[in-house]
Amino acid sequence: MNNLVSIKSATLSEDLAQQLSNAIVKGEIAQGSKISEPELAKQYGVSRGPLREAIVKLEGLGLVTRTANIGARVIQLNTQDMLDTFSMREALEGMAARLAASSMARHEIEGLYALLDKHQAYLDDNQDEHYVQQGGNDDFHLRIIHASGNTKLIRLLTEELYAVIRMYRRHTADQRSDPRQALREHRAILDAIANHEGDLAELLMRRHISRASHLLKQAMEHTALASQ
Amino acid sequence: MNNLVSIKSATLSEDLAQQLSNAIVKGEIAQGSKISEPELAKQYGVSRGPLREAIVKLEGLGLVTRTANIGARVIQLNTQDMLDTFSMREALEGMAARLAASSMARHEIEGLYALLDKHQAYLDDNQDEHYVQQGGNDDFHLRIIHASGNTKLIRLLTEELYAVIRMYRRHTADQRSDPRQALREHRAILDAIANHEGDLAELLMRRHISRASHLLKQAMEHTALASQ
DNA sequence: ACTAACAATATTGTCGACAATTGCACTTGA
DNA sequence: TCAAGTGCAATTGTCGACAATATTGTTAGT
């Protein structure tokens, strides 16, 4: 009874937080379900101490909500929270694009153009099937965020908010969106950054995210995912 | 040996996180100092279990940094981090002002005008001495944030980022700023909101925060506070 | 005198057990 | 039959002790 895939970090608590985060994002732990400490502890073969620390971390990531003396519960995705989250993304990633426009190095920009070409080639070869962004270095948005150079912004977007955002991406019919349109928008944003047009880069990024938000909303309402 | 002022929340861990957060913001626990678990546990009269959970929370709030097998350390304020933080604030509170402009109720707006009048009267009576914003309901920014109606944004700004922001406010010569100028800017922002001019409200809020950032930067460089 | 290896000490990480609180099932009364 | 009250079971919160790691101090060798 050992689900530990052993990512083998320095501490059990960190490992657990990572594993649990992934399990929640993937849906292996159902939305809205209660987190049973004894059960999970047995399942992962650890004591409740580090498990509780991991749960506190998850609460900070917004993946679970905790109530004193009652316990933790996995969040339940719903349209309103998604819209709220994406409004924040709009503001934050807009700022990231603005900053990137004024500080991004030439070779970084080249690298991003190469990435977009790669995405383009993928779409051409796979009849517009959605490119699976496994959260790695192939994610255009992550690259822009890192290029901002703002460490606080990077931490917030890539560590604290990213899990929830991935959850929305994954659990909704993201396929509804038009990948070619998204790619065009990415290219326009990158052009603005390459030209050091911060205002324009911010504007385009905000529109891009706003549009994704609208699409997600429609998808959620159709799939009745957010129906509680 | 009991420093517990007993805010008496439901759980020790919550109390501790609150107490430690305040102690760090006030400077009672020095910047850059190491957090000794045995020492703090004895000081507050609790065991290390809930204390560690509190420290994990503080890490989420960005008040301490933790390293595996070594321990936690209080953050060290410095100019670059302040600028990064305020860039985020600029984006987020700008969005909050925009949202407030489209959703704030009439009576809420009236209440905010009354608050600004109160601030004005205070300045008149106390030869421009800085109004002490104890983080309560008298804080203009907090009111705008809450008026945005975006629960995610509210949580992020008032729970996760607020401690660090208060820390910068407190530990720098905030008095350098011109309170009457700030008040004028507040009023302009509120006017824009009252007129439902979202674009303008966002622009003004961003300028307002950007200006505060510049002032803080100068103050920090002069007080040599950020010289580690 | 300085460096390197080693021993001793202190601190962090983890565990199992106990206390406090909650939730549930059952009983009792109208 | 339903409502309220009571007692039991399960879960969360807290504690003290042990294991693992890091730090300090000491000794030996060059």
mmCIF file of C-alpha atoms in Angstrom, chain B:
data_model
loop_
_atom_site.group_PDB
_atom_site.id
_atom_site.type_symbol
_atom_site.label_atom_id
_atom_site.label_comp_id
_atom_site.label_asym_id
_atom_site.label_seq_id
_atom_site.Cartn_x
_atom_site.Cartn_y
_atom_site.Cartn_z
ATOM 1 C CA MET B 1 7.656 32.408 29.802
ATOM 2 C CA ASN B 2 4.432 32.865 27.948
ATOM 3 C CA ASN B 3 4.254 35.503 25.274
ATOM 4 C CA LEU B 4 0.863 34.307 24.178
ATOM 5 C CA VAL B 5 -1.510 37.232 24.208
ATOM 6 C CA SER B 6 -4.163 34.641 23.606
ATOM 7 C CA ILE B 7 -6.091 35.860 20.608
ATOM 8 C CA LYS B 8 -7.744 32.529 21.211
ATOM 9 C CA SER B 9 -8.499 31.176 17.824
ATOM 10 C CA ALA B 10 -9.749 27.664 17.306
ATOM 11 C CA THR B 11 -6.329 26.159 16.867
ATOM 12 C CA LEU B 12 -2.860 26.796 18.227
ATOM 13 C CA SER B 13 -1.359 26.694 14.782
ATOM 14 C CA GLU B 14 -3.529 29.579 13.593
ATOM 15 C CA ASP B 15 -2.784 31.637 16.671
ATOM 16 C CA LEU B 16 0.907 31.078 16.254
ATOM 17 C CA ALA B 17 0.893 32.035 12.576
ATOM 18 C CA GLN B 18 -0.933 35.241 13.493
ATOM 19 C CA GLN B 19 1.385 36.081 16.375
ATOM 20 C CA LEU B 20 4.547 35.304 14.472
ATOM 21 C CA SER B 21 3.348 37.255 11.448
ATOM 22 C CA ASN B 22 2.725 40.308 13.611
ATOM 23 C CA ALA B 23 6.024 39.893 15.413
ATOM 24 C CA ILE B 24 7.902 39.778 12.124
ATOM 25 C CA VAL B 25 6.036 42.727 10.622
ATOM 26 C CA LYS B 26 6.669 44.787 13.742
ATOM 27 C CA GLY B 27 10.307 43.811 13.732
ATOM 28 C CA GLU B 28 10.159 42.073 17.099
ATOM 29 C CA ILE B 29 11.763 39.180 15.315
ATOM 30 C CA ALA B 30 14.672 40.657 13.428
ATOM 31 C CA GLN B 31 14.982 40.505 9.660
ATOM 32 C CA GLY B 32 17.286 37.784 8.494
ATOM 33 C CA SER B 33 17.313 36.087 11.866
ATOM 34 C CA LYS B 34 17.040 32.350 12.147
ATOM 35 C CA ILE B 35 13.859 30.801 13.470
ATOM 36 C CA SER B 36 14.777 28.339 16.189
ATOM 37 C CA GLU B 37 11.992 25.843 16.676
ATOM 38 C CA PRO B 38 12.921 24.715 20.199
ATOM 39 C CA GLU B 39 13.393 28.291 21.329
ATOM 40 C CA LEU B 40 10.111 29.597 19.915
ATOM 41 C CA ALA B 41 8.232 26.549 21.146
ATOM 42 C CA LYS B 42 9.428 27.195 24.682
ATOM 43 C CA GLN B 43 8.770 30.913 24.369
ATOM 44 C CA TYR B 44 5.166 30.462 23.301
ATOM 45 C CA GLY B 45 4.600 27.451 25.476
ATOM 46 C CA VAL B 46 3.584 25.047 22.720
ATOM 47 C CA SER B 47 5.050 21.970 21.167
ATOM 48 C CA ARG B 48 6.897 21.931 17.891
ATOM 49 C CA GLY B 49 4.040 20.347 15.959
ATOM 50 C CA PRO B 50 1.692 23.315 15.605
ATOM 51 C CA LEU B 51 4.693 25.627 15.522
ATOM 52 C CA ARG B 52 6.001 23.939 12.414
ATOM 53 C CA GLU B 53 2.604 24.201 10.758
ATOM 54 C CA ALA B 54 2.615 27.910 11.522
ATOM 55 C CA ILE B 55 6.060 28.267 9.974
ATOM 56 C CA VAL B 56 4.863 26.533 6.816
ATOM 57 C CA LYS B 57 2.088 29.111 6.652
ATOM 58 C CA LEU B 58 4.554 31.950 7.107
ATOM 59 C CA GLU B 59 6.570 30.548 4.240
ATOM 60 C CA GLY B 60 3.440 30.717 2.098
ATOM 61 C CA LEU B 61 3.022 34.344 3.123
ATOM 62 C CA GLY B 62 6.582 35.026 2.042
ATOM 63 C CA LEU B 63 7.642 36.143 5.510
ATOM 64 C CA VAL B 64 10.233 33.421 5.979
ATOM 65 C CA THR B 65 12.271 31.179 3.742
ATOM 66 C CA ARG B 66 12.853 27.574 4.611
ATOM 67 C CA THR B 67 15.631 25.187 3.688
ATOM 68 C CA ALA B 68 15.353 21.473 4.280
ATOM 69 C CA ASN B 69 17.284 20.221 7.307
ATOM 70 C CA ILE B 70 18.544 23.707 8.034
ATOM 71 C CA GLY B 71 15.536 25.704 9.064
ATOM 72 C CA ALA B 72 13.597 28.886 8.558
ATOM 73 C CA ARG B 73 14.924 32.409 8.314
ATOM 74 C CA VAL B 74 13.054 35.697 8.392
ATOM 75 C CA ILE B 75 13.158 37.516 5.075
ATOM 76 C CA GLN B 76 15.438 40.468 4.570
ATOM 77 C CA LEU B 77 13.787 43.502 3.036
ATOM 78 C CA ASN B 78 15.632 44.962 0.099
ATOM 79 C CA THR B 79 14.922 47.454 -2.622
ATOM 80 C CA GLN B 80 14.661 45.007 -5.501
ATOM 81 C CA ASP B 81 12.107 42.794 -3.757
ATOM 82 C CA MET B 82 10.122 45.867 -2.807
ATOM 83 C CA LEU B 83 10.024 47.019 -6.414
ATOM 84 C CA ASP B 84 8.989 43.555 -7.543
ATOM 85 C CA THR B 85 6.249 43.399 -4.946
ATOM 86 C CA PHE B 86 4.946 46.814 -5.851
ATOM 87 C CA SER B 87 4.855 45.953 -9.536
ATOM 88 C CA MET B 88 2.540 43.130 -8.612
ATOM 89 C CA ARG B 89 0.495 45.438 -6.442
ATOM 90 C CA GLU B 90 0.262 47.852 -9.320
ATOM 91 C CA ALA B 91 -1.181 45.187 -11.595
ATOM 92 C CA LEU B 92 -3.483 43.689 -8.994
ATOM 93 C CA GLU B 93 -4.837 46.815 -7.363
ATOM 94 C CA GLY B 94 -5.204 48.398 -10.765
ATOM 95 C CA MET B 95 -7.454 45.495 -11.682
ATOM 96 C CA ALA B 96 -9.272 45.883 -8.373
ATOM 97 C CA ALA B 97 -9.986 49.537 -9.129
ATOM 98 C CA ARG B 98 -11.229 48.624 -12.587
ATOM 99 C CA LEU B 99 -13.589 46.019 -11.188
ATOM 100 C CA ALA B 100 -14.743 48.321 -8.415
ATOM 101 C CA ALA B 101 -15.683 50.910 -11.011
ATOM 102 C CA SER B 102 -18.120 48.540 -12.616
ATOM 103 C CA SER B 103 -19.596 46.883 -9.554
ATOM 104 C CA MET B 104 -19.390 49.207 -6.564
ATOM 105 C CA ALA B 105 -22.721 50.126 -5.042
ATOM 106 C CA ARG B 106 -23.811 53.698 -4.506
ATOM 107 C CA HIS B 107 -23.766 53.545 -0.720
ATOM 108 C CA GLU B 108 -20.310 51.987 -0.689
ATOM 109 C CA ILE B 109 -19.017 54.858 -2.766
ATOM 110 C CA GLU B 110 -20.627 57.331 -0.389
ATOM 111 C CA GLY B 111 -18.940 55.556 2.499
ATOM 112 C CA LEU B 112 -15.573 55.899 0.820
ATOM 113 C CA TYR B 113 -16.063 59.595 0.213
ATOM 114 C CA ALA B 114 -16.863 59.938 3.896
ATOM 115 C CA LEU B 115 -13.651 58.090 4.720
ATOM 116 C CA LEU B 116 -11.615 60.457 2.571
ATOM 117 C CA ASP B 117 -13.267 63.431 4.279
ATOM 118 C CA LYS B 118 -12.265 61.916 7.565
ATOM 119 C CA HIS B 119 -8.682 61.594 6.411
ATOM 120 C CA GLN B 120 -8.790 65.185 5.206
ATOM 121 C CA ALA B 121 -10.025 66.381 8.587
ATOM 122 C CA TYR B 122 -7.310 64.403 10.299
ATOM 123 C CA LEU B 123 -4.609 66.065 8.220
ATOM 124 C CA ASP B 124 -6.094 69.488 8.933
ATOM 125 C CA ASP B 125 -6.094 68.835 12.664
ATOM 126 C CA ASN B 126 -2.659 67.278 12.911
ATOM 127 C CA GLN B 127 -0.499 69.475 10.705
ATOM 128 C CA ASP B 128 -0.197 66.847 7.980
ATOM 129 C CA GLU B 129 1.000 64.076 10.228
ATOM 130 C CA HIS B 130 0.674 60.741 8.551
ATOM 131 C CA TYR B 131 -2.557 58.950 9.258
ATOM 132 C CA VAL B 132 -1.825 55.642 10.926
ATOM 133 C CA GLN B 133 -3.464 52.946 8.865
ATOM 134 C CA GLN B 134 -3.522 50.070 11.251
ATOM 135 C CA GLY B 135 -4.705 47.770 8.530
ATOM 136 C CA GLY B 136 -8.279 48.153 9.637
ATOM 137 C CA ASN B 137 -11.302 49.345 7.756
ATOM 138 C CA ASP B 138 -9.838 52.820 7.477
ATOM 139 C CA ASP B 139 -7.483 51.784 4.743
ATOM 140 C CA PHE B 140 -8.603 53.179 1.399
ATOM 141 C CA HIS B 141 -6.803 50.500 -0.550
ATOM 142 C CA LEU B 142 -8.382 47.668 1.392
ATOM 143 C CA ARG B 143 -11.817 49.126 0.782
ATOM 144 C CA ILE B 144 -11.228 49.299 -2.952
ATOM 145 C CA ILE B 145 -9.921 45.768 -3.001
ATOM 146 C CA HIS B 146 -12.978 44.472 -1.199
ATOM 147 C CA ALA B 147 -15.221 46.483 -3.481
ATOM 148 C CA SER B 148 -13.803 44.630 -6.478
ATOM 149 C CA GLY B 149 -15.938 41.663 -5.553
ATOM 150 C CA ASN B 150 -13.270 39.293 -6.845
ATOM 151 C CA THR B 151 -12.816 36.828 -4.000
ATOM 152 C CA LYS B 152 -9.539 35.449 -5.337
ATOM 153 C CA LEU B 153 -8.090 38.903 -5.711
ATOM 154 C CA ILE B 154 -9.278 39.853 -2.237
ATOM 155 C CA ARG B 155 -7.708 36.812 -0.656
ATOM 156 C CA LEU B 156 -4.425 37.304 -2.466
ATOM 157 C CA LEU B 157 -4.055 40.980 -1.647
ATOM 158 C CA THR B 158 -5.456 41.055 1.867
ATOM 159 C CA GLU B 159 -4.217 37.745 3.192
ATOM 160 C CA GLU B 160 -1.230 36.535 1.251
ATOM 161 C CA LEU B 161 0.552 39.716 0.226
ATOM 162 C CA TYR B 162 -0.627 42.141 2.868
ATOM 163 C CA ALA B 163 1.831 41.138 5.583
ATOM 164 C CA VAL B 164 4.847 41.834 3.399
ATOM 165 C CA ILE B 165 3.366 45.104 2.167
ATOM 166 C CA ARG B 166 2.721 46.235 5.737
ATOM 167 C CA MET B 167 6.307 45.328 6.509
ATOM 168 C CA TYR B 168 7.625 47.622 3.807
ATOM 169 C CA ARG B 169 5.303 50.401 4.893
ATOM 170 C CA ARG B 170 6.413 50.123 8.473
ATOM 171 C CA HIS B 171 10.130 49.643 8.114
ATOM 172 C CA THR B 172 10.751 52.470 5.748
ATOM 173 C CA ALA B 173 10.487 56.160 6.245
ATOM 174 C CA ASP B 174 6.969 56.225 4.942
ATOM 175 C CA GLN B 175 6.681 59.665 6.473
ATOM 176 C CA ARG B 176 8.684 61.057 3.613
ATOM 177 C CA SER B 177 5.639 60.853 1.406
ATOM 178 C CA ASP B 178 3.246 63.745 1.101
ATOM 179 C CA PRO B 179 -0.062 62.696 2.690
ATOM 180 C CA ARG B 180 -2.023 65.471 1.007
ATOM 181 C CA GLN B 181 -0.819 64.383 -2.404
ATOM 182 C CA ALA B 182 -1.784 60.800 -1.618
ATOM 183 C CA LEU B 183 -5.196 61.976 -0.508
ATOM 184 C CA ARG B 184 -5.710 63.896 -3.731
ATOM 185 C CA GLU B 185 -4.831 60.796 -5.680
ATOM 186 C CA HIS B 186 -7.240 58.714 -3.633
ATOM 187 C CA ARG B 187 -9.982 61.170 -4.392
ATOM 188 C CA ALA B 188 -9.244 61.120 -8.111
ATOM 189 C CA ILE B 189 -9.405 57.323 -8.110
ATOM 190 C CA LEU B 190 -12.688 57.363 -6.262
ATOM 191 C CA ASP B 191 -14.120 59.920 -8.676
ATOM 192 C CA ALA B 192 -13.282 57.641 -11.557
ATOM 193 C CA ILE B 193 -14.936 54.729 -9.805
ATOM 194 C CA ALA B 194 -18.026 56.787 -9.012
ATOM 195 C CA ASN B 195 -18.298 57.645 -12.704
ATOM 196 C CA HIS B 196 -17.884 53.998 -13.662
ATOM 197 C CA GLU B 197 -14.773 54.806 -15.629
ATOM 198 C CA GLY B 198 -12.941 51.540 -15.232
ATOM 199 C CA ASP B 199 -10.049 52.325 -17.544
ATOM 200 C CA LEU B 200 -9.350 55.595 -15.809
ATOM 201 C CA ALA B 201 -9.675 54.121 -12.330
ATOM 202 C CA GLU B 202 -7.147 51.451 -13.200
ATOM 203 C CA LEU B 203 -4.755 53.939 -14.723
ATOM 204 C CA LEU B 204 -4.925 56.264 -11.722
ATOM 205 C CA MET B 205 -4.514 53.459 -9.225
ATOM 206 C CA ARG B 206 -1.478 52.183 -11.074
ATOM 207 C CA ARG B 207 0.086 55.615 -11.147
ATOM 208 C CA HIS B 208 -0.673 56.065 -7.482
ATOM 209 C CA ILE B 209 1.043 52.836 -6.514
ATOM 210 C CA SER B 210 3.906 53.422 -8.909
ATOM 211 C CA ARG B 211 4.507 56.786 -7.292
ATOM 212 C CA ALA B 212 4.427 55.281 -3.813
ATOM 213 C CA SER B 213 6.934 52.737 -5.030
ATOM 214 C CA HIS B 214 9.324 55.417 -6.214
ATOM 215 C CA LEU B 215 9.056 57.261 -2.926
ATOM 216 C CA LEU B 216 9.675 54.084 -0.974
ATOM 217 C CA LYS B 217 12.694 53.340 -3.096
ATOM 218 C CA GLN B 218 14.226 56.710 -2.356
ATOM 219 C CA ALA B 219 13.452 56.311 1.316
ATOM 220 C CA MET B 220 15.039 52.892 1.432
ATOM 221 C CA GLU B 221 18.168 54.035 -0.299
ATOM 222 C CA HIS B 222 18.527 56.933 2.095
ATOM 223 C CA THR B 223 17.830 55.071 5.290
ATOM 224 C CA ALA B 224 20.198 52.368 4.060
ATOM 225 C CA LEU B 225 17.668 49.943 5.349
ATOM 226 C CA ALA B 226 18.205 47.545 2.517
ATOM 227 C CA SER B 227 21.918 47.293 2.987
ATOM 228 C CA GLN B 228 22.646 43.794 4.020
#
